[in-house]
Amino acid sequence: MKRRWILRLSTVGLVTGLLFGTVTQGQAESKAQSGDVARGKTLFVRHCTGCHGPEGGGDGYKFLRGPDPANLRSPSIRKKSDADLFQTIHEGRPNMPPWNTRLSQKESSDILAYVRTLAK
Ligand code: HEC
């Protein structure tokens, strides 16, 4: 009788563990979903519109040489994964400075959440 209980308890523990594990993993993968869009917008206006334009259309600033700022409203952005965009924001691109020294992980997630609202 006692052994059965122990068996049941450990089964319940295993199932909850699996469920919980999947949920937290999902959250880690979807950085945009954990971000705060309103805060992201404030940060975007402060740091990104100079190049990417007020609406993220890539019309903020044209460089004489090298790639122009990306149009963040384009469908090609929507197709990219959160991880890809996060990496670009953190590490920069030609003509785009890396933001990992200036933005926290949380701030980057907020900005990413806002960027996700731009792409149609
Ligand atoms: C000094 C100008 C400049 C600033 C400021 C800037 N960017 Fe960029 N960004 C660029 C340029 C130029 C590119 C295109 C680089 C390329 O095509 O290789 C780019 C590309 C990107 C891309 C990649 C798009 C893709 O195709 O994957 C993302 C995402 C992005 N920027 C987000 C941001 C965010 C968010 C900020 C604010 C934290 C920001 N950028 C600030 C110039 C800038």
mmCIF file of N, CA and C and ligand atoms in Angstrom:
data_model
loop_
_atom_site.group_PDB
_atom_site.id
_atom_site.type_symbol
_atom_site.label_atom_id
_atom_site.label_comp_id
_atom_site.label_asym_id
_atom_site.label_seq_id
_atom_site.Cartn_x
_atom_site.Cartn_y
_atom_site.Cartn_z
ATOM 1 N N MET A 1 0.818 -1.210 0.000
ATOM 2 C CA MET A 1 0.000 0.000 0.000
ATOM 3 C C MET A 1 0.852 1.261 0.000
ATOM 4 N N LYS A 2 1.823 1.278 0.911
ATOM 5 C CA LYS A 2 2.699 2.446 1.013
ATOM 6 C C LYS A 2 3.491 2.649 -0.290
ATOM 7 N N ARG A 3 3.979 1.572 -0.829
ATOM 8 C CA ARG A 3 4.809 1.671 -2.022
ATOM 9 C C ARG A 3 4.024 2.255 -3.208
ATOM 10 N N ARG A 4 2.748 1.877 -3.248
ATOM 11 C CA ARG A 4 1.914 2.398 -4.333
ATOM 12 C C ARG A 4 1.843 3.923 -4.312
ATOM 13 N N TRP A 5 1.684 4.438 -3.090
ATOM 14 C CA TRP A 5 1.585 5.888 -2.941
ATOM 15 C C TRP A 5 2.828 6.589 -3.436
ATOM 16 N N ILE A 6 3.947 5.979 -3.035
ATOM 17 C CA ILE A 6 5.219 6.578 -3.456
ATOM 18 C C ILE A 6 5.313 6.580 -4.985
ATOM 19 N N LEU A 7 4.862 5.472 -5.565
ATOM 20 C CA LEU A 7 4.895 5.376 -7.019
ATOM 21 C C LEU A 7 4.021 6.455 -7.662
ATOM 22 N N ARG A 8 2.808 6.616 -7.091
ATOM 23 C CA ARG A 8 1.888 7.614 -7.639
ATOM 24 C C ARG A 8 2.457 9.017 -7.525
ATOM 25 N N LEU A 9 3.005 9.297 -6.331
ATOM 26 C CA LEU A 9 3.570 10.620 -6.104
ATOM 27 C C LEU A 9 4.679 10.930 -7.106
ATOM 28 N N SER A 10 5.534 9.939 -7.326
ATOM 29 C CA SER A 10 6.648 10.239 -8.234
ATOM 30 C C SER A 10 6.154 10.384 -9.670
ATOM 31 N N THR A 11 5.058 9.681 -10.016
ATOM 32 C CA THR A 11 4.517 9.863 -11.366
ATOM 33 C C THR A 11 3.987 11.285 -11.523
ATOM 34 N N VAL A 12 3.228 11.726 -10.500
ATOM 35 C CA VAL A 12 2.700 13.095 -10.547
ATOM 36 C C VAL A 12 3.851 14.088 -10.661
ATOM 37 N N GLY A 13 4.881 13.862 -9.869
ATOM 38 C CA GLY A 13 6.048 14.754 -9.888
ATOM 39 C C GLY A 13 6.678 14.801 -11.266
ATOM 40 N N LEU A 14 6.793 13.660 -11.884
ATOM 41 C CA LEU A 14 7.420 13.586 -13.203
ATOM 42 C C LEU A 14 6.603 14.365 -14.238
ATOM 43 N N VAL A 15 5.287 14.151 -14.197
ATOM 44 C CA VAL A 15 4.425 14.813 -15.177
ATOM 45 C C VAL A 15 4.460 16.328 -14.992
ATOM 46 N N THR A 16 4.332 16.787 -13.722
ATOM 47 C CA THR A 16 4.390 18.233 -13.494
ATOM 48 C C THR A 16 5.735 18.776 -13.947
ATOM 49 N N GLY A 17 6.778 18.030 -13.644
ATOM 50 C CA GLY A 17 8.118 18.461 -14.036
ATOM 51 C C GLY A 17 8.213 18.632 -15.536
ATOM 52 N N LEU A 18 7.683 17.684 -16.272
ATOM 53 C CA LEU A 18 7.728 17.754 -17.733
ATOM 54 C C LEU A 18 6.940 18.948 -18.243
ATOM 55 N N LEU A 19 5.730 19.126 -17.704
ATOM 56 C CA LEU A 19 4.883 20.239 -18.140
ATOM 57 C C LEU A 19 5.574 21.565 -17.865
ATOM 58 N N PHE A 20 6.057 21.695 -16.632
ATOM 59 C CA PHE A 20 6.684 22.946 -16.237
ATOM 60 C C PHE A 20 7.915 23.221 -17.089
ATOM 61 N N GLY A 21 8.687 22.162 -17.307
ATOM 62 C CA GLY A 21 9.898 22.305 -18.111
ATOM 63 C C GLY A 21 9.572 22.829 -19.500
ATOM 64 N N THR A 22 8.518 22.303 -20.119
ATOM 65 C CA THR A 22 8.161 22.723 -21.462
ATOM 66 C C THR A 22 7.735 24.190 -21.468
ATOM 67 N N VAL A 23 6.968 24.582 -20.440
ATOM 68 C CA VAL A 23 6.489 25.961 -20.392
ATOM 69 C C VAL A 23 7.661 26.933 -20.282
ATOM 70 N N THR A 24 8.590 26.663 -19.348
ATOM 71 C CA THR A 24 9.707 27.607 -19.182
ATOM 72 C C THR A 24 10.592 27.624 -20.416
ATOM 73 N N GLN A 25 10.739 26.476 -21.062
ATOM 74 C CA GLN A 25 11.562 26.456 -22.267
ATOM 75 C C GLN A 25 10.922 27.323 -23.349
ATOM 76 N N GLY A 26 9.598 27.214 -23.473
ATOM 77 C CA GLY A 26 8.884 28.026 -24.449
ATOM 78 C C GLY A 26 9.093 29.508 -24.205
ATOM 79 N N GLN A 27 9.085 29.902 -22.941
ATOM 80 C CA GLN A 27 9.275 31.310 -22.622
ATOM 81 C C GLN A 27 10.662 31.788 -23.017
ATOM 82 N N ALA A 28 11.655 30.940 -22.757
ATOM 83 C CA ALA A 28 13.016 31.343 -23.072
ATOM 84 C C ALA A 28 13.178 31.518 -24.580
ATOM 85 N N GLU A 29 12.501 30.675 -25.357
ATOM 86 C CA GLU A 29 12.644 30.762 -26.803
ATOM 87 C C GLU A 29 11.961 31.994 -27.359
ATOM 88 N N SER A 30 10.831 32.359 -26.790
ATOM 89 C CA SER A 30 10.100 33.476 -27.344
ATOM 90 C C SER A 30 10.401 34.735 -26.552
ATOM 91 N N LYS A 31 11.521 35.353 -26.892
ATOM 92 C CA LYS A 31 11.945 36.541 -26.157
ATOM 93 C C LYS A 31 10.987 37.699 -26.394
ATOM 94 N N ALA A 32 10.405 37.746 -27.584
ATOM 95 C CA ALA A 32 9.525 38.872 -27.890
ATOM 96 C C ALA A 32 8.282 38.835 -27.023
ATOM 97 N N GLN A 33 7.786 37.625 -26.739
ATOM 98 C CA GLN A 33 6.544 37.538 -25.984
ATOM 99 C C GLN A 33 6.693 38.015 -24.556
ATOM 100 N N SER A 34 7.913 37.910 -24.016
ATOM 101 C CA SER A 34 8.098 38.323 -22.634
ATOM 102 C C SER A 34 8.368 39.822 -22.536
ATOM 103 N N GLY A 35 8.549 40.473 -23.681
ATOM 104 C CA GLY A 35 8.869 41.894 -23.672
ATOM 105 C C GLY A 35 7.647 42.777 -23.484
ATOM 106 N N ASP A 36 7.915 43.992 -23.014
ATOM 107 C CA ASP A 36 6.875 44.980 -22.775
ATOM 108 C C ASP A 36 6.866 45.955 -23.964
ATOM 109 N N VAL A 37 5.807 45.887 -24.786
ATOM 110 C CA VAL A 37 5.751 46.646 -26.035
ATOM 111 C C VAL A 37 5.861 48.156 -25.794
ATOM 112 N N ALA A 38 5.174 48.658 -24.760
ATOM 113 C CA ALA A 38 5.170 50.102 -24.508
ATOM 114 C C ALA A 38 6.574 50.604 -24.145
ATOM 115 N N ARG A 39 7.238 49.855 -23.290
ATOM 116 C CA ARG A 39 8.613 50.226 -22.938
ATOM 117 C C ARG A 39 9.521 50.101 -24.153
ATOM 118 N N GLY A 40 9.283 49.054 -24.918
ATOM 119 C CA GLY A 40 10.085 48.829 -26.123
ATOM 120 C C GLY A 40 9.965 49.989 -27.085
ATOM 121 N N LYS A 41 8.777 50.550 -27.198
ATOM 122 C CA LYS A 41 8.559 51.667 -28.112
ATOM 123 C C LYS A 41 9.372 52.884 -27.666
ATOM 124 N N THR A 42 9.323 53.177 -26.366
ATOM 125 C CA THR A 42 10.100 54.307 -25.835
ATOM 126 C C THR A 42 11.584 54.133 -26.146
ATOM 127 N N LEU A 43 12.076 52.906 -25.916
ATOM 128 C CA LEU A 43 13.493 52.641 -26.155
ATOM 129 C C LEU A 43 13.805 52.717 -27.642
ATOM 130 N N PHE A 44 12.886 52.235 -28.459
ATOM 131 C CA PHE A 44 13.088 52.242 -29.914
ATOM 132 C C PHE A 44 13.200 53.681 -30.418
ATOM 133 N N VAL A 45 12.277 54.529 -29.935
ATOM 134 C CA VAL A 45 12.296 55.931 -30.358
ATOM 135 C C VAL A 45 13.622 56.578 -29.958
ATOM 136 N N ARG A 46 14.102 56.236 -28.775
ATOM 137 C CA ARG A 46 15.332 56.848 -28.276
ATOM 138 C C ARG A 46 16.560 56.349 -29.030
ATOM 139 N N HIS A 47 16.618 55.047 -29.310
ATOM 140 C CA HIS A 47 17.867 54.470 -29.812
ATOM 141 C C HIS A 47 17.868 54.093 -31.282
ATOM 142 N N CYS A 48 16.741 53.809 -31.845
ATOM 143 C CA CYS A 48 16.740 53.159 -33.159
ATOM 144 C C CYS A 48 16.170 54.001 -34.290
ATOM 145 N N THR A 49 15.287 54.953 -33.983
ATOM 146 C CA THR A 49 14.615 55.679 -35.065
ATOM 147 C C THR A 49 15.580 56.528 -35.872
ATOM 148 N N GLY A 50 16.692 56.950 -35.256
ATOM 149 C CA GLY A 50 17.671 57.765 -35.973
ATOM 150 C C GLY A 50 18.069 57.111 -37.282
ATOM 151 N N CYS A 51 18.192 55.835 -37.285
ATOM 152 C CA CYS A 51 18.546 55.104 -38.505
ATOM 153 C C CYS A 51 17.334 54.415 -39.133
ATOM 154 N N HIS A 52 16.545 53.767 -38.311
ATOM 155 C CA HIS A 52 15.467 52.941 -38.869
ATOM 156 C C HIS A 52 14.195 53.718 -39.155
ATOM 157 N N GLY A 53 14.164 54.996 -38.787
ATOM 158 C CA GLY A 53 12.989 55.818 -39.088
ATOM 159 C C GLY A 53 11.943 55.724 -37.999
ATOM 160 N N PRO A 54 11.057 56.742 -37.921
ATOM 161 C CA PRO A 54 10.065 56.816 -36.850
ATOM 162 C C PRO A 54 9.135 55.601 -36.796
ATOM 163 N N GLU A 55 8.857 55.014 -37.945
ATOM 164 C CA GLU A 55 7.961 53.857 -37.973
ATOM 165 C C GLU A 55 8.721 52.568 -38.252
ATOM 166 N N GLY A 56 10.051 52.638 -38.204
ATOM 167 C CA GLY A 56 10.858 51.452 -38.469
ATOM 168 C C GLY A 56 10.953 51.092 -39.937
ATOM 169 N N GLY A 57 10.566 52.027 -40.798
ATOM 170 C CA GLY A 57 10.542 51.743 -42.236
ATOM 171 C C GLY A 57 11.907 51.787 -42.908
ATOM 172 N N GLY A 58 12.966 52.039 -42.138
ATOM 173 C CA GLY A 58 14.312 52.065 -42.717
ATOM 174 C C GLY A 58 14.629 53.405 -43.367
ATOM 175 N N ASP A 59 13.828 54.430 -43.033
ATOM 176 C CA ASP A 59 13.976 55.721 -43.704
ATOM 177 C C ASP A 59 14.528 56.812 -42.776
ATOM 178 N N GLY A 60 15.264 56.396 -41.722
ATOM 179 C CA GLY A 60 15.770 57.387 -40.786
ATOM 180 C C GLY A 60 17.025 58.073 -41.283
ATOM 181 N N TYR A 61 17.932 57.298 -41.808
ATOM 182 C CA TYR A 61 19.225 57.838 -42.184
ATOM 183 C C TYR A 61 19.822 56.977 -43.265
ATOM 184 N N LYS A 62 20.291 57.611 -44.341
ATOM 185 C CA LYS A 62 20.923 56.842 -45.413
ATOM 186 C C LYS A 62 22.424 56.991 -45.313
ATOM 187 N N PHE A 63 23.119 55.872 -45.371
ATOM 188 C CA PHE A 63 24.572 55.914 -45.315
ATOM 189 C C PHE A 63 25.148 56.140 -46.702
ATOM 190 N N LEU A 64 26.310 56.794 -46.742
ATOM 191 C CA LEU A 64 26.971 57.000 -48.025
ATOM 192 C C LEU A 64 27.522 55.682 -48.543
ATOM 193 N N ARG A 65 28.028 54.873 -47.626
ATOM 194 C CA ARG A 65 28.617 53.594 -48.008
ATOM 195 C C ARG A 65 27.974 52.472 -47.204
ATOM 196 N N GLY A 66 27.951 51.301 -47.785
ATOM 197 C CA GLY A 66 27.478 50.130 -47.058
ATOM 198 C C GLY A 66 25.963 50.048 -47.027
ATOM 199 N N PRO A 67 25.438 49.044 -46.315
ATOM 200 C CA PRO A 67 23.989 48.793 -46.326
ATOM 201 C C PRO A 67 23.201 49.896 -45.627
ATOM 202 N N ASP A 68 22.022 50.203 -46.158
ATOM 203 C CA ASP A 68 21.115 51.145 -45.513
ATOM 204 C C ASP A 68 20.397 50.436 -44.365
ATOM 205 N N PRO A 69 19.887 51.222 -43.405
ATOM 206 C CA PRO A 69 19.146 50.604 -42.297
ATOM 207 C C PRO A 69 18.007 49.734 -42.803
ATOM 208 N N ALA A 70 17.830 48.599 -42.170
ATOM 209 C CA ALA A 70 16.811 47.650 -42.614
ATOM 210 C C ALA A 70 15.409 48.226 -42.406
ATOM 211 N N ASN A 71 14.515 47.873 -43.306
ATOM 212 C CA ASN A 71 13.094 48.179 -43.141
ATOM 213 C C ASN A 71 12.506 47.134 -42.198
ATOM 214 N N LEU A 72 12.251 47.556 -40.980
ATOM 215 C CA LEU A 72 11.788 46.587 -39.970
ATOM 216 C C LEU A 72 10.312 46.237 -40.132
ATOM 217 N N ARG A 73 9.653 46.875 -41.095
ATOM 218 C CA ARG A 73 8.241 46.563 -41.345
ATOM 219 C C ARG A 73 8.078 45.482 -42.402
ATOM 220 N N SER A 74 9.198 45.108 -43.037
ATOM 221 C CA SER A 74 9.075 44.192 -44.171
ATOM 222 C C SER A 74 8.769 42.763 -43.715
ATOM 223 N N PRO A 75 8.102 41.999 -44.593
ATOM 224 C CA PRO A 75 7.757 40.610 -44.245
ATOM 225 C C PRO A 75 8.993 39.764 -43.957
ATOM 226 N N SER A 76 10.135 40.132 -44.558
ATOM 227 C CA SER A 76 11.336 39.319 -44.331
ATOM 228 C C SER A 76 11.751 39.374 -42.856
ATOM 229 N N ILE A 77 11.438 40.467 -42.185
ATOM 230 C CA ILE A 77 11.750 40.556 -40.750
ATOM 231 C C ILE A 77 10.826 39.636 -39.960
ATOM 232 N N ARG A 78 9.563 39.628 -40.360
ATOM 233 C CA ARG A 78 8.618 38.791 -39.623
ATOM 234 C C ARG A 78 9.018 37.325 -39.672
ATOM 235 N N LYS A 79 9.613 36.941 -40.808
ATOM 236 C CA LYS A 79 9.982 35.529 -40.975
ATOM 237 C C LYS A 79 11.179 35.141 -40.116
ATOM 238 N N LYS A 80 11.975 36.117 -39.713
ATOM 239 C CA LYS A 80 13.159 35.771 -38.917
ATOM 240 C C LYS A 80 12.768 35.423 -37.484
ATOM 241 N N SER A 81 13.575 34.557 -36.884
ATOM 242 C CA SER A 81 13.267 34.112 -35.522
ATOM 243 C C SER A 81 13.649 35.204 -34.525
ATOM 244 N N ASP A 82 13.035 35.147 -33.352
ATOM 245 C CA ASP A 82 13.388 36.062 -32.272
ATOM 246 C C ASP A 82 14.880 36.006 -32.005
ATOM 247 N N ALA A 83 15.404 34.773 -32.003
ATOM 248 C CA ALA A 83 16.823 34.605 -31.682
ATOM 249 C C ALA A 83 17.705 35.342 -32.693
ATOM 250 N N ASP A 84 17.330 35.278 -33.978
ATOM 251 C CA ASP A 84 18.102 35.969 -35.015
ATOM 252 C C ASP A 84 18.096 37.473 -34.798
ATOM 253 N N LEU A 85 16.886 38.021 -34.602
ATOM 254 C CA LEU A 85 16.765 39.472 -34.450
ATOM 255 C C LEU A 85 17.461 39.934 -33.168
ATOM 256 N N PHE A 86 17.305 39.129 -32.128
ATOM 257 C CA PHE A 86 17.942 39.434 -30.853
ATOM 258 C C PHE A 86 19.456 39.532 -31.035
ATOM 259 N N GLN A 87 19.984 38.580 -31.799
ATOM 260 C CA GLN A 87 21.427 38.560 -32.019
ATOM 261 C C GLN A 87 21.871 39.803 -32.800
ATOM 262 N N THR A 88 21.091 40.181 -33.816
ATOM 263 C CA THR A 88 21.437 41.378 -34.586
ATOM 264 C C THR A 88 21.442 42.605 -33.693
ATOM 265 N N ILE A 89 20.411 42.728 -32.847
ATOM 266 C CA ILE A 89 20.333 43.891 -31.957
ATOM 267 C C ILE A 89 21.525 43.880 -31.002
ATOM 268 N N HIS A 90 21.866 42.722 -30.512
ATOM 269 C CA HIS A 90 22.958 42.650 -29.537
ATOM 270 C C HIS A 90 24.326 42.844 -30.156
ATOM 271 N N GLU A 91 24.522 42.257 -31.338
ATOM 272 C CA GLU A 91 25.870 42.249 -31.882
ATOM 273 C C GLU A 91 26.091 43.247 -33.001
ATOM 274 N N GLY A 92 25.000 43.845 -33.515
ATOM 275 C CA GLY A 92 25.142 44.844 -34.561
ATOM 276 C C GLY A 92 25.368 44.230 -35.928
ATOM 277 N N ARG A 93 25.509 45.113 -36.897
ATOM 278 C CA ARG A 93 25.691 44.749 -38.294
ATOM 279 C C ARG A 93 26.623 45.788 -38.885
ATOM 280 N N PRO A 94 27.039 45.591 -40.153
ATOM 281 C CA PRO A 94 27.748 46.699 -40.797
ATOM 282 C C PRO A 94 26.835 47.929 -40.766
ATOM 283 N N ASN A 95 27.348 49.050 -40.322
ATOM 284 C CA ASN A 95 26.582 50.304 -40.193
ATOM 285 C C ASN A 95 25.595 50.315 -39.024
ATOM 286 N N MET A 96 25.534 49.266 -38.263
ATOM 287 C CA MET A 96 24.677 49.276 -37.067
ATOM 288 C C MET A 96 25.508 48.888 -35.846
ATOM 289 N N PRO A 97 25.495 49.744 -34.835
ATOM 290 C CA PRO A 97 26.317 49.438 -33.652
ATOM 291 C C PRO A 97 25.712 48.310 -32.831
ATOM 292 N N PRO A 98 26.549 47.547 -32.134
ATOM 293 C CA PRO A 98 26.004 46.524 -31.220
ATOM 294 C C PRO A 98 25.402 47.201 -29.998
ATOM 295 N N TRP A 99 24.298 46.622 -29.513
ATOM 296 C CA TRP A 99 23.607 47.261 -28.382
ATOM 297 C C TRP A 99 23.795 46.519 -27.075
ATOM 298 N N ASN A 100 24.554 45.420 -27.122
ATOM 299 C CA ASN A 100 24.656 44.611 -25.896
ATOM 300 C C ASN A 100 25.311 45.339 -24.723
ATOM 301 N N THR A 101 26.110 46.364 -25.021
ATOM 302 C CA THR A 101 26.726 47.090 -23.917
ATOM 303 C C THR A 101 25.812 48.199 -23.393
ATOM 304 N N ARG A 102 24.811 48.571 -24.195
ATOM 305 C CA ARG A 102 23.965 49.700 -23.796
ATOM 306 C C ARG A 102 22.577 49.293 -23.337
ATOM 307 N N LEU A 103 22.117 48.126 -23.794
ATOM 308 C CA LEU A 103 20.780 47.668 -23.417
ATOM 309 C C LEU A 103 20.887 46.383 -22.611
ATOM 310 N N SER A 104 20.067 46.254 -21.583
ATOM 311 C CA SER A 104 20.020 44.999 -20.837
ATOM 312 C C SER A 104 19.243 43.967 -21.655
ATOM 313 N N GLN A 105 19.317 42.706 -21.220
ATOM 314 C CA GLN A 105 18.538 41.649 -21.884
ATOM 315 C C GLN A 105 17.062 42.018 -21.906
ATOM 316 N N LYS A 106 16.589 42.549 -20.765
ATOM 317 C CA LYS A 106 15.183 42.903 -20.634
ATOM 318 C C LYS A 106 14.815 44.012 -21.626
ATOM 319 N N GLU A 107 15.667 45.029 -21.706
ATOM 320 C CA GLU A 107 15.387 46.135 -22.626
ATOM 321 C C GLU A 107 15.378 45.656 -24.065
ATOM 322 N N SER A 108 16.319 44.762 -24.394
ATOM 323 C CA SER A 108 16.342 44.225 -25.753
ATOM 324 C C SER A 108 15.072 43.429 -26.043
ATOM 325 N N SER A 109 14.591 42.667 -25.053
ATOM 326 C CA SER A 109 13.342 41.915 -25.249
ATOM 327 C C SER A 109 12.183 42.874 -25.460
ATOM 328 N N ASP A 110 12.165 43.984 -24.711
ATOM 329 C CA ASP A 110 11.099 44.970 -24.873
ATOM 330 C C ASP A 110 11.126 45.551 -26.289
ATOM 331 N N ILE A 111 12.329 45.900 -26.758
ATOM 332 C CA ILE A 111 12.455 46.466 -28.102
ATOM 333 C C ILE A 111 12.022 45.449 -29.142
ATOM 334 N N LEU A 112 12.441 44.205 -28.934
ATOM 335 C CA LEU A 112 12.072 43.157 -29.885
ATOM 336 C C LEU A 112 10.543 42.988 -29.927
ATOM 337 N N ALA A 113 9.909 43.053 -28.763
ATOM 338 C CA ALA A 113 8.446 42.942 -28.714
ATOM 339 C C ALA A 113 7.819 44.067 -29.528
ATOM 340 N N TYR A 114 8.398 45.263 -29.450
ATOM 341 C CA TYR A 114 7.869 46.388 -30.219
ATOM 342 C C TYR A 114 8.123 46.190 -31.711
ATOM 343 N N VAL A 115 9.346 45.741 -32.042
ATOM 344 C CA VAL A 115 9.684 45.499 -33.451
ATOM 345 C C VAL A 115 8.705 44.485 -34.058
ATOM 346 N N ARG A 116 8.318 43.505 -33.264
ATOM 347 C CA ARG A 116 7.362 42.495 -33.746
ATOM 348 C C ARG A 116 6.005 43.106 -34.105
ATOM 349 N N THR A 117 5.657 44.236 -33.485
ATOM 350 C CA THR A 117 4.376 44.872 -33.809
ATOM 351 C C THR A 117 4.479 45.667 -35.115
ATOM 352 N N LEU A 118 5.718 45.939 -35.577
ATOM 353 C CA LEU A 118 5.895 46.742 -36.788
ATOM 354 C C LEU A 118 5.743 45.910 -38.044
ATOM 355 N N ALA A 119 6.340 44.717 -38.015
ATOM 356 C CA ALA A 119 6.382 43.884 -39.216
ATOM 357 C C ALA A 119 4.981 43.351 -39.534
ATOM 358 N N LYS A 120 4.589 43.562 -40.782
ATOM 359 C CA LYS A 120 3.247 43.109 -41.160
ATOM 360 C C LYS A 120 3.370 41.911 -42.100
HETATM 361 C C1 HEC B 1 23.592 53.870 -36.774
HETATM 362 C C2 HEC B 1 22.398 53.368 -37.443
HETATM 363 C C3 HEC B 1 21.574 52.290 -36.772
HETATM 364 C C4 HEC B 1 21.025 52.296 -35.511
HETATM 365 C C5 HEC B 1 21.124 53.382 -34.450
HETATM 366 C C6 HEC B 1 20.282 51.068 -35.391
HETATM 367 N N1 HEC B 1 20.382 50.322 -36.529
HETATM 368 FE FE1 HEC B 1 19.507 48.512 -36.890
HETATM 369 N N2 HEC B 1 20.419 48.418 -38.727
HETATM 370 C C7 HEC B 1 21.182 49.432 -39.273
HETATM 371 C C8 HEC B 1 21.649 49.008 -40.584
HETATM 372 C C9 HEC B 1 22.517 49.829 -41.534
HETATM 373 C C10 HEC B 1 21.123 47.698 -40.793
HETATM 374 C C11 HEC B 1 21.289 46.803 -42.016
HETATM 375 C C12 HEC B 1 22.567 46.017 -41.916
HETATM 376 C C13 HEC B 1 22.682 45.014 -43.039
HETATM 377 O O1 HEC B 1 21.895 45.056 -43.982
HETATM 378 O O2 HEC B 1 23.582 44.191 -42.943
HETATM 379 C C14 HEC B 1 20.354 47.365 -39.591
HETATM 380 C C15 HEC B 1 19.698 46.164 -39.403
HETATM 381 C C16 HEC B 1 18.887 45.897 -38.325
HETATM 382 C C17 HEC B 1 18.172 44.657 -38.130
HETATM 383 C C18 HEC B 1 18.303 43.428 -38.965
HETATM 384 C C19 HEC B 1 17.272 43.234 -39.969
HETATM 385 C C20 HEC B 1 17.522 41.904 -40.652
HETATM 386 O O3 HEC B 1 17.448 41.885 -41.877
HETATM 387 O O4 HEC B 1 17.776 40.905 -39.959
HETATM 388 C C21 HEC B 1 17.440 44.786 -36.974
HETATM 389 C C22 HEC B 1 16.507 43.758 -36.351
HETATM 390 C C23 HEC B 1 17.732 46.089 -36.443
HETATM 391 N N3 HEC B 1 18.606 46.730 -37.280
HETATM 392 C C24 HEC B 1 17.203 46.581 -35.286
HETATM 393 C C25 HEC B 1 17.654 47.735 -34.651
HETATM 394 C C26 HEC B 1 17.212 48.147 -33.339
HETATM 395 C C27 HEC B 1 16.195 47.422 -32.495
HETATM 396 C C28 HEC B 1 17.894 49.292 -33.048
HETATM 397 C C29 HEC B 1 17.832 50.106 -31.756
HETATM 398 C C30 HEC B 1 18.243 49.416 -30.554
HETATM 399 C C31 HEC B 1 18.748 49.599 -34.184
HETATM 400 N N4 HEC B 1 18.569 48.624 -35.125
HETATM 401 C C32 HEC B 1 19.574 50.706 -34.257
HETATM 402 C C33 HEC B 1 21.505 50.658 -38.694
HETATM 403 C C34 HEC B 1 21.162 51.047 -37.411
#
